[in-house]
């Protein structure tokens, strides 16, 4: 039995690009998700893992939806290409604007950083024991895994108050990149 994309994605939902969820609705749902997760963990590390896991599923579905909307047969095969797609097109569809910056870690070939000065997920959370951008790190990891770019993604605060998503690609991604060069 074959399943087409049209049966998986409702036409109304998949085609509309201009519909936006209000920030208050997002803030309410996200804070409820954090509260729910907090009651089911014992440590801050477990909470970070729960937020990342929740984000991975969102990332996989976001990539699928973005690819279906674009309807282009082009698939990103290069590291820079997929990262630019994430920080520009996907970030805009998820958060309403492009990511503030994409940077390569200078002393490492397999690490990149996405810098976001004021992440939407942290805007309405006043006192969480962890950086709630771990959810966004999970979204990025989900997109990368679904696009066949396995990587570890973690969220960190920097000294200027911005959030940095550190992306460390698996060795096989770099090997594939070298073969394509």
Short mmCIF file of N, CA and C in Angstrom, two decimals, residues 75-181:
data_model
loop_
_atom_site.label_atom_id
_atom_site.label_comp_id
_atom_site.label_asym_id
_atom_site.label_seq_id
_atom_site.Cartn_x
_atom_site.Cartn_y
_atom_site.Cartn_z
N UNK A 75 17.72 18.85 -3.65
CA UNK A 75 17.97 18.43 -2.27
C UNK A 75 19.35 18.90 -1.90
N UNK A 76 19.47 19.52 -0.75
CA UNK A 76 20.77 20.01 -0.31
C UNK A 76 21.70 18.84 -0.03
N UNK A 77 22.89 18.90 -0.60
CA UNK A 77 23.87 17.83 -0.40
C UNK A 77 25.14 18.34 0.24
N UNK A 78 25.23 19.64 0.44
CA UNK A 78 26.42 20.24 1.04
C UNK A 78 26.07 20.81 2.41
N UNK A 79 27.06 20.82 3.29
CA UNK A 79 26.85 21.29 4.66
C UNK A 79 26.42 22.75 4.67
N UNK A 80 27.14 23.60 3.95
CA UNK A 80 26.79 25.03 3.92
C UNK A 80 25.37 25.24 3.37
N UNK A 81 25.02 24.47 2.35
CA UNK A 81 23.70 24.61 1.75
C UNK A 81 22.57 24.29 2.72
N UNK A 82 22.69 23.18 3.45
CA UNK A 82 21.63 22.82 4.40
C UNK A 82 21.58 23.80 5.56
N UNK A 83 22.74 24.29 6.00
CA UNK A 83 22.75 25.26 7.10
C UNK A 83 22.14 26.59 6.67
N UNK A 84 22.40 27.02 5.44
CA UNK A 84 21.78 28.25 4.95
C UNK A 84 20.28 28.07 4.78
N UNK A 85 19.86 26.90 4.34
CA UNK A 85 18.43 26.61 4.24
C UNK A 85 17.77 26.71 5.62
N UNK A 86 18.43 26.14 6.63
CA UNK A 86 17.88 26.17 7.99
C UNK A 86 17.80 27.60 8.51
N UNK A 87 18.90 28.36 8.40
CA UNK A 87 18.94 29.70 9.00
C UNK A 87 18.14 30.73 8.23
N UNK A 88 17.80 30.45 7.00
CA UNK A 88 17.04 31.42 6.22
C UNK A 88 15.60 30.96 6.02
N UNK A 89 15.37 30.03 5.13
CA UNK A 89 14.01 29.64 4.77
C UNK A 89 13.26 28.99 5.92
N UNK A 90 13.87 27.98 6.53
CA UNK A 90 13.17 27.25 7.59
C UNK A 90 13.00 28.11 8.84
N UNK A 91 14.03 28.87 9.20
CA UNK A 91 13.96 29.72 10.39
C UNK A 91 12.85 30.74 10.23
N UNK A 92 12.74 31.29 9.02
CA UNK A 92 11.70 32.29 8.77
C UNK A 92 10.31 31.68 8.87
N UNK A 93 10.15 30.47 8.36
CA UNK A 93 8.83 29.84 8.44
C UNK A 93 8.47 29.45 9.88
N UNK A 94 9.47 29.13 10.69
CA UNK A 94 9.20 28.75 12.08
C UNK A 94 9.09 29.94 13.02
N UNK A 95 9.99 30.92 12.87
CA UNK A 95 10.10 32.00 13.85
C UNK A 95 9.81 33.38 13.28
N UNK A 96 9.49 33.49 12.00
CA UNK A 96 9.11 34.76 11.42
C UNK A 96 10.25 35.63 10.93
N UNK A 97 11.48 35.23 11.12
CA UNK A 97 12.64 36.00 10.67
C UNK A 97 13.83 35.06 10.49
N UNK A 98 14.82 35.52 9.77
CA UNK A 98 16.04 34.72 9.58
C UNK A 98 16.81 34.66 10.90
N UNK A 99 17.64 33.66 11.06
CA UNK A 99 18.53 33.59 12.23
C UNK A 99 19.51 34.75 12.15
N UNK A 100 19.98 35.21 13.31
CA UNK A 100 20.87 36.37 13.33
C UNK A 100 22.18 36.12 12.61
N UNK A 101 22.79 34.96 12.80
CA UNK A 101 24.03 34.68 12.06
C UNK A 101 24.33 33.19 12.05
N UNK A 102 25.08 32.81 11.04
CA UNK A 102 25.61 31.46 10.89
C UNK A 102 27.12 31.61 10.79
N UNK A 103 27.84 30.91 11.67
CA UNK A 103 29.30 31.04 11.71
C UNK A 103 29.94 29.67 11.77
N UNK A 104 31.12 29.59 11.20
CA UNK A 104 31.91 28.36 11.28
C UNK A 104 32.88 28.52 12.44
N UNK A 105 33.03 27.49 13.24
CA UNK A 105 34.01 27.52 14.32
C UNK A 105 35.39 27.50 13.67
N UNK A 106 36.24 28.44 14.05
CA UNK A 106 37.50 28.64 13.33
C UNK A 106 38.47 27.48 13.43
N UNK A 107 38.56 26.84 14.56
CA UNK A 107 39.58 25.79 14.72
C UNK A 107 39.04 24.38 14.51
N UNK A 108 37.86 24.27 13.91
CA UNK A 108 37.27 22.95 13.69
C UNK A 108 36.51 22.92 12.37
N UNK A 109 36.74 21.88 11.59
CA UNK A 109 36.06 21.76 10.30
C UNK A 109 34.63 21.23 10.43
N UNK A 110 34.33 20.57 11.54
CA UNK A 110 33.03 19.92 11.67
C UNK A 110 32.05 20.67 12.57
N UNK A 111 32.38 21.89 12.99
CA UNK A 111 31.51 22.63 13.91
C UNK A 111 31.08 23.96 13.32
N UNK A 112 29.79 24.25 13.49
CA UNK A 112 29.20 25.51 13.06
C UNK A 112 28.35 26.05 14.21
N UNK A 113 28.05 27.35 14.15
CA UNK A 113 27.22 27.98 15.18
C UNK A 113 26.11 28.78 14.52
N UNK A 114 24.92 28.65 15.06
CA UNK A 114 23.81 29.53 14.70
C UNK A 114 23.60 30.42 15.91
N UNK A 115 23.70 31.73 15.70
CA UNK A 115 23.55 32.68 16.80
C UNK A 115 22.19 33.35 16.68
N UNK A 116 21.46 33.35 17.76
CA UNK A 116 20.15 34.00 17.83
C UNK A 116 20.17 34.92 19.06
N UNK A 117 20.02 36.23 18.83
CA UNK A 117 20.13 37.18 19.93
C UNK A 117 18.99 37.06 20.93
N UNK A 118 17.79 36.93 20.43
CA UNK A 118 16.62 36.80 21.30
C UNK A 118 15.72 35.68 20.78
N UNK A 119 16.01 34.44 21.14
CA UNK A 119 15.17 33.34 20.64
C UNK A 119 13.73 33.46 21.13
N UNK A 120 12.81 33.18 20.25
CA UNK A 120 11.40 33.27 20.60
C UNK A 120 11.05 32.34 21.76
N UNK A 121 11.70 31.20 21.84
CA UNK A 121 11.37 30.24 22.90
C UNK A 121 11.80 30.74 24.27
N UNK A 122 12.76 31.65 24.34
CA UNK A 122 13.19 32.20 25.63
C UNK A 122 12.48 33.50 25.98
N UNK A 123 11.73 34.07 25.04
CA UNK A 123 11.13 35.38 25.26
C UNK A 123 10.09 35.38 26.37
N UNK A 124 9.37 34.30 26.55
CA UNK A 124 8.27 34.30 27.51
C UNK A 124 8.52 33.39 28.71
N UNK A 125 9.72 32.87 28.83
CA UNK A 125 10.06 31.99 29.94
C UNK A 125 10.89 32.79 30.92
N UNK A 126 10.35 33.00 32.12
CA UNK A 126 11.05 33.86 33.07
C UNK A 126 12.05 33.10 33.93
N UNK A 127 11.67 31.95 34.41
CA UNK A 127 12.59 31.27 35.33
C UNK A 127 12.60 29.77 35.06
N UNK A 128 13.37 29.39 34.09
CA UNK A 128 13.53 27.97 33.81
C UNK A 128 14.93 27.56 34.28
N UNK A 129 15.08 26.34 34.77
CA UNK A 129 16.39 25.91 35.25
C UNK A 129 17.40 25.67 34.12
N UNK A 130 16.93 25.70 32.88
CA UNK A 130 17.80 25.44 31.73
C UNK A 130 17.50 26.44 30.63
N UNK A 131 18.36 26.47 29.63
CA UNK A 131 18.12 27.28 28.45
C UNK A 131 17.07 26.56 27.60
N UNK A 132 15.91 27.17 27.46
CA UNK A 132 14.81 26.52 26.73
C UNK A 132 15.07 26.45 25.23
N UNK A 133 16.14 27.07 24.77
CA UNK A 133 16.52 26.94 23.36
C UNK A 133 17.00 25.53 23.05
N UNK A 134 17.07 24.67 24.05
CA UNK A 134 17.36 23.26 23.80
C UNK A 134 16.30 22.67 22.87
N UNK A 135 15.09 23.19 22.95
CA UNK A 135 14.02 22.78 22.04
C UNK A 135 14.40 23.12 20.60
N UNK A 136 14.92 24.33 20.38
CA UNK A 136 15.33 24.76 19.04
C UNK A 136 16.52 23.92 18.57
N UNK A 137 17.42 23.59 19.49
CA UNK A 137 18.54 22.71 19.14
C UNK A 137 18.00 21.37 18.65
N UNK A 138 16.96 20.87 19.29
CA UNK A 138 16.33 19.63 18.84
C UNK A 138 15.69 19.78 17.47
N UNK A 139 15.07 20.93 17.21
CA UNK A 139 14.48 21.17 15.89
C UNK A 139 15.56 21.12 14.82
N UNK A 140 16.68 21.80 15.07
CA UNK A 140 17.78 21.81 14.10
C UNK A 140 18.33 20.40 13.91
N UNK A 141 18.50 19.66 15.01
CA UNK A 141 18.98 18.28 14.90
C UNK A 141 18.02 17.42 14.08
N UNK A 142 16.72 17.60 14.30
CA UNK A 142 15.72 16.85 13.54
C UNK A 142 15.77 17.14 12.05
N UNK A 143 15.94 18.42 11.70
CA UNK A 143 16.06 18.79 10.29
C UNK A 143 17.30 18.17 9.68
N UNK A 144 18.42 18.28 10.40
CA UNK A 144 19.68 17.74 9.87
C UNK A 144 19.62 16.22 9.72
N UNK A 145 19.06 15.53 10.69
CA UNK A 145 18.95 14.07 10.59
C UNK A 145 18.05 13.67 9.44
N UNK A 146 16.93 14.36 9.28
CA UNK A 146 16.00 14.03 8.20
C UNK A 146 16.61 14.31 6.83
N UNK A 147 17.55 15.25 6.77
CA UNK A 147 18.22 15.58 5.51
C UNK A 147 19.50 14.78 5.32
N UNK A 148 19.73 13.78 6.17
CA UNK A 148 20.90 12.90 6.10
C UNK A 148 22.21 13.62 6.42
N UNK A 149 22.16 14.53 7.40
CA UNK A 149 23.34 15.20 7.93
C UNK A 149 23.39 14.97 9.44
N UNK A 150 23.71 13.76 9.89
CA UNK A 150 23.70 13.51 11.34
C UNK A 150 24.66 14.45 12.07
N UNK A 151 24.17 14.99 13.18
CA UNK A 151 24.97 15.95 13.95
C UNK A 151 24.48 16.01 15.38
N UNK A 152 25.36 16.47 16.26
CA UNK A 152 24.99 16.79 17.63
C UNK A 152 24.75 18.29 17.67
N UNK A 153 23.63 18.70 18.25
CA UNK A 153 23.30 20.12 18.34
C UNK A 153 22.99 20.44 19.80
N UNK A 154 23.61 21.49 20.31
CA UNK A 154 23.37 21.89 21.70
C UNK A 154 23.21 23.40 21.78
N UNK A 155 22.44 23.84 22.76
CA UNK A 155 22.18 25.27 22.96
C UNK A 155 23.01 25.78 24.12
N UNK A 156 23.61 26.95 23.92
CA UNK A 156 24.46 27.56 24.94
C UNK A 156 24.17 29.06 25.00
N UNK A 157 24.32 29.64 26.18
CA UNK A 157 24.25 31.09 26.33
C UNK A 157 25.65 31.65 26.15
N UNK A 158 25.76 32.81 25.50
CA UNK A 158 27.08 33.43 25.42
C UNK A 158 27.10 34.68 26.29
N UNK A 159 28.26 35.33 26.36
CA UNK A 159 28.42 36.45 27.29
C UNK A 159 27.61 37.68 26.91
N UNK A 160 27.19 37.80 25.65
CA UNK A 160 26.37 38.95 25.24
C UNK A 160 24.88 38.71 25.50
N UNK A 161 24.51 37.56 26.01
CA UNK A 161 23.12 37.25 26.28
C UNK A 161 22.41 36.56 25.12
N UNK A 162 23.12 36.30 24.06
CA UNK A 162 22.53 35.61 22.91
C UNK A 162 22.60 34.10 23.14
N UNK A 163 21.84 33.38 22.36
CA UNK A 163 21.88 31.92 22.41
C UNK A 163 22.64 31.42 21.19
N UNK A 164 23.54 30.49 21.43
CA UNK A 164 24.35 29.91 20.37
C UNK A 164 23.98 28.43 20.25
N UNK A 165 23.60 28.02 19.06
CA UNK A 165 23.36 26.61 18.79
C UNK A 165 24.64 26.06 18.17
N UNK A 166 25.31 25.18 18.88
CA UNK A 166 26.56 24.59 18.41
C UNK A 166 26.24 23.29 17.68
N UNK A 167 26.66 23.20 16.43
CA UNK A 167 26.38 22.04 15.59
C UNK A 167 27.69 21.33 15.30
N UNK A 168 27.78 20.07 15.69
CA UNK A 168 28.97 19.26 15.42
C UNK A 168 28.55 18.09 14.55
N UNK A 169 29.00 18.10 13.30
CA UNK A 169 28.61 17.08 12.34
C UNK A 169 29.36 15.78 12.58
N UNK A 170 28.70 14.68 12.25
CA UNK A 170 29.31 13.35 12.35
C UNK A 170 30.43 13.23 11.31
N UNK A 171 31.43 12.38 11.58
CA UNK A 171 32.55 12.23 10.65
C UNK A 171 32.13 11.83 9.23
N UNK A 172 31.08 11.02 9.10
CA UNK A 172 30.67 10.59 7.76
C UNK A 172 30.16 11.76 6.91
N UNK A 173 29.64 12.80 7.56
CA UNK A 173 29.19 13.98 6.81
C UNK A 173 30.39 14.69 6.19
N UNK A 174 31.46 14.82 6.97
CA UNK A 174 32.67 15.47 6.45
C UNK A 174 33.32 14.64 5.36
N UNK A 175 33.30 13.32 5.51
CA UNK A 175 33.86 12.45 4.46
C UNK A 175 33.07 12.61 3.16
N UNK A 176 31.75 12.66 3.26
CA UNK A 176 30.91 12.85 2.08
C UNK A 176 31.18 14.22 1.45
N UNK A 177 31.36 15.23 2.29
CA UNK A 177 31.65 16.58 1.81
C UNK A 177 32.97 16.61 1.03
N UNK A 178 33.98 15.90 1.53
CA UNK A 178 35.28 15.86 0.84
C UNK A 178 35.18 15.13 -0.50
N UNK A 179 34.36 14.09 -0.56
CA UNK A 179 34.18 13.36 -1.83
C UNK A 179 33.49 14.23 -2.87
N UNK A 180 32.60 15.11 -2.43
CA UNK A 180 31.86 15.96 -3.36
C UNK A 180 32.68 17.15 -3.84
N UNK A 181 33.74 17.47 -3.13
CA UNK A 181 34.54 18.65 -3.50
C UNK A 181 35.35 18.43 -4.76
#
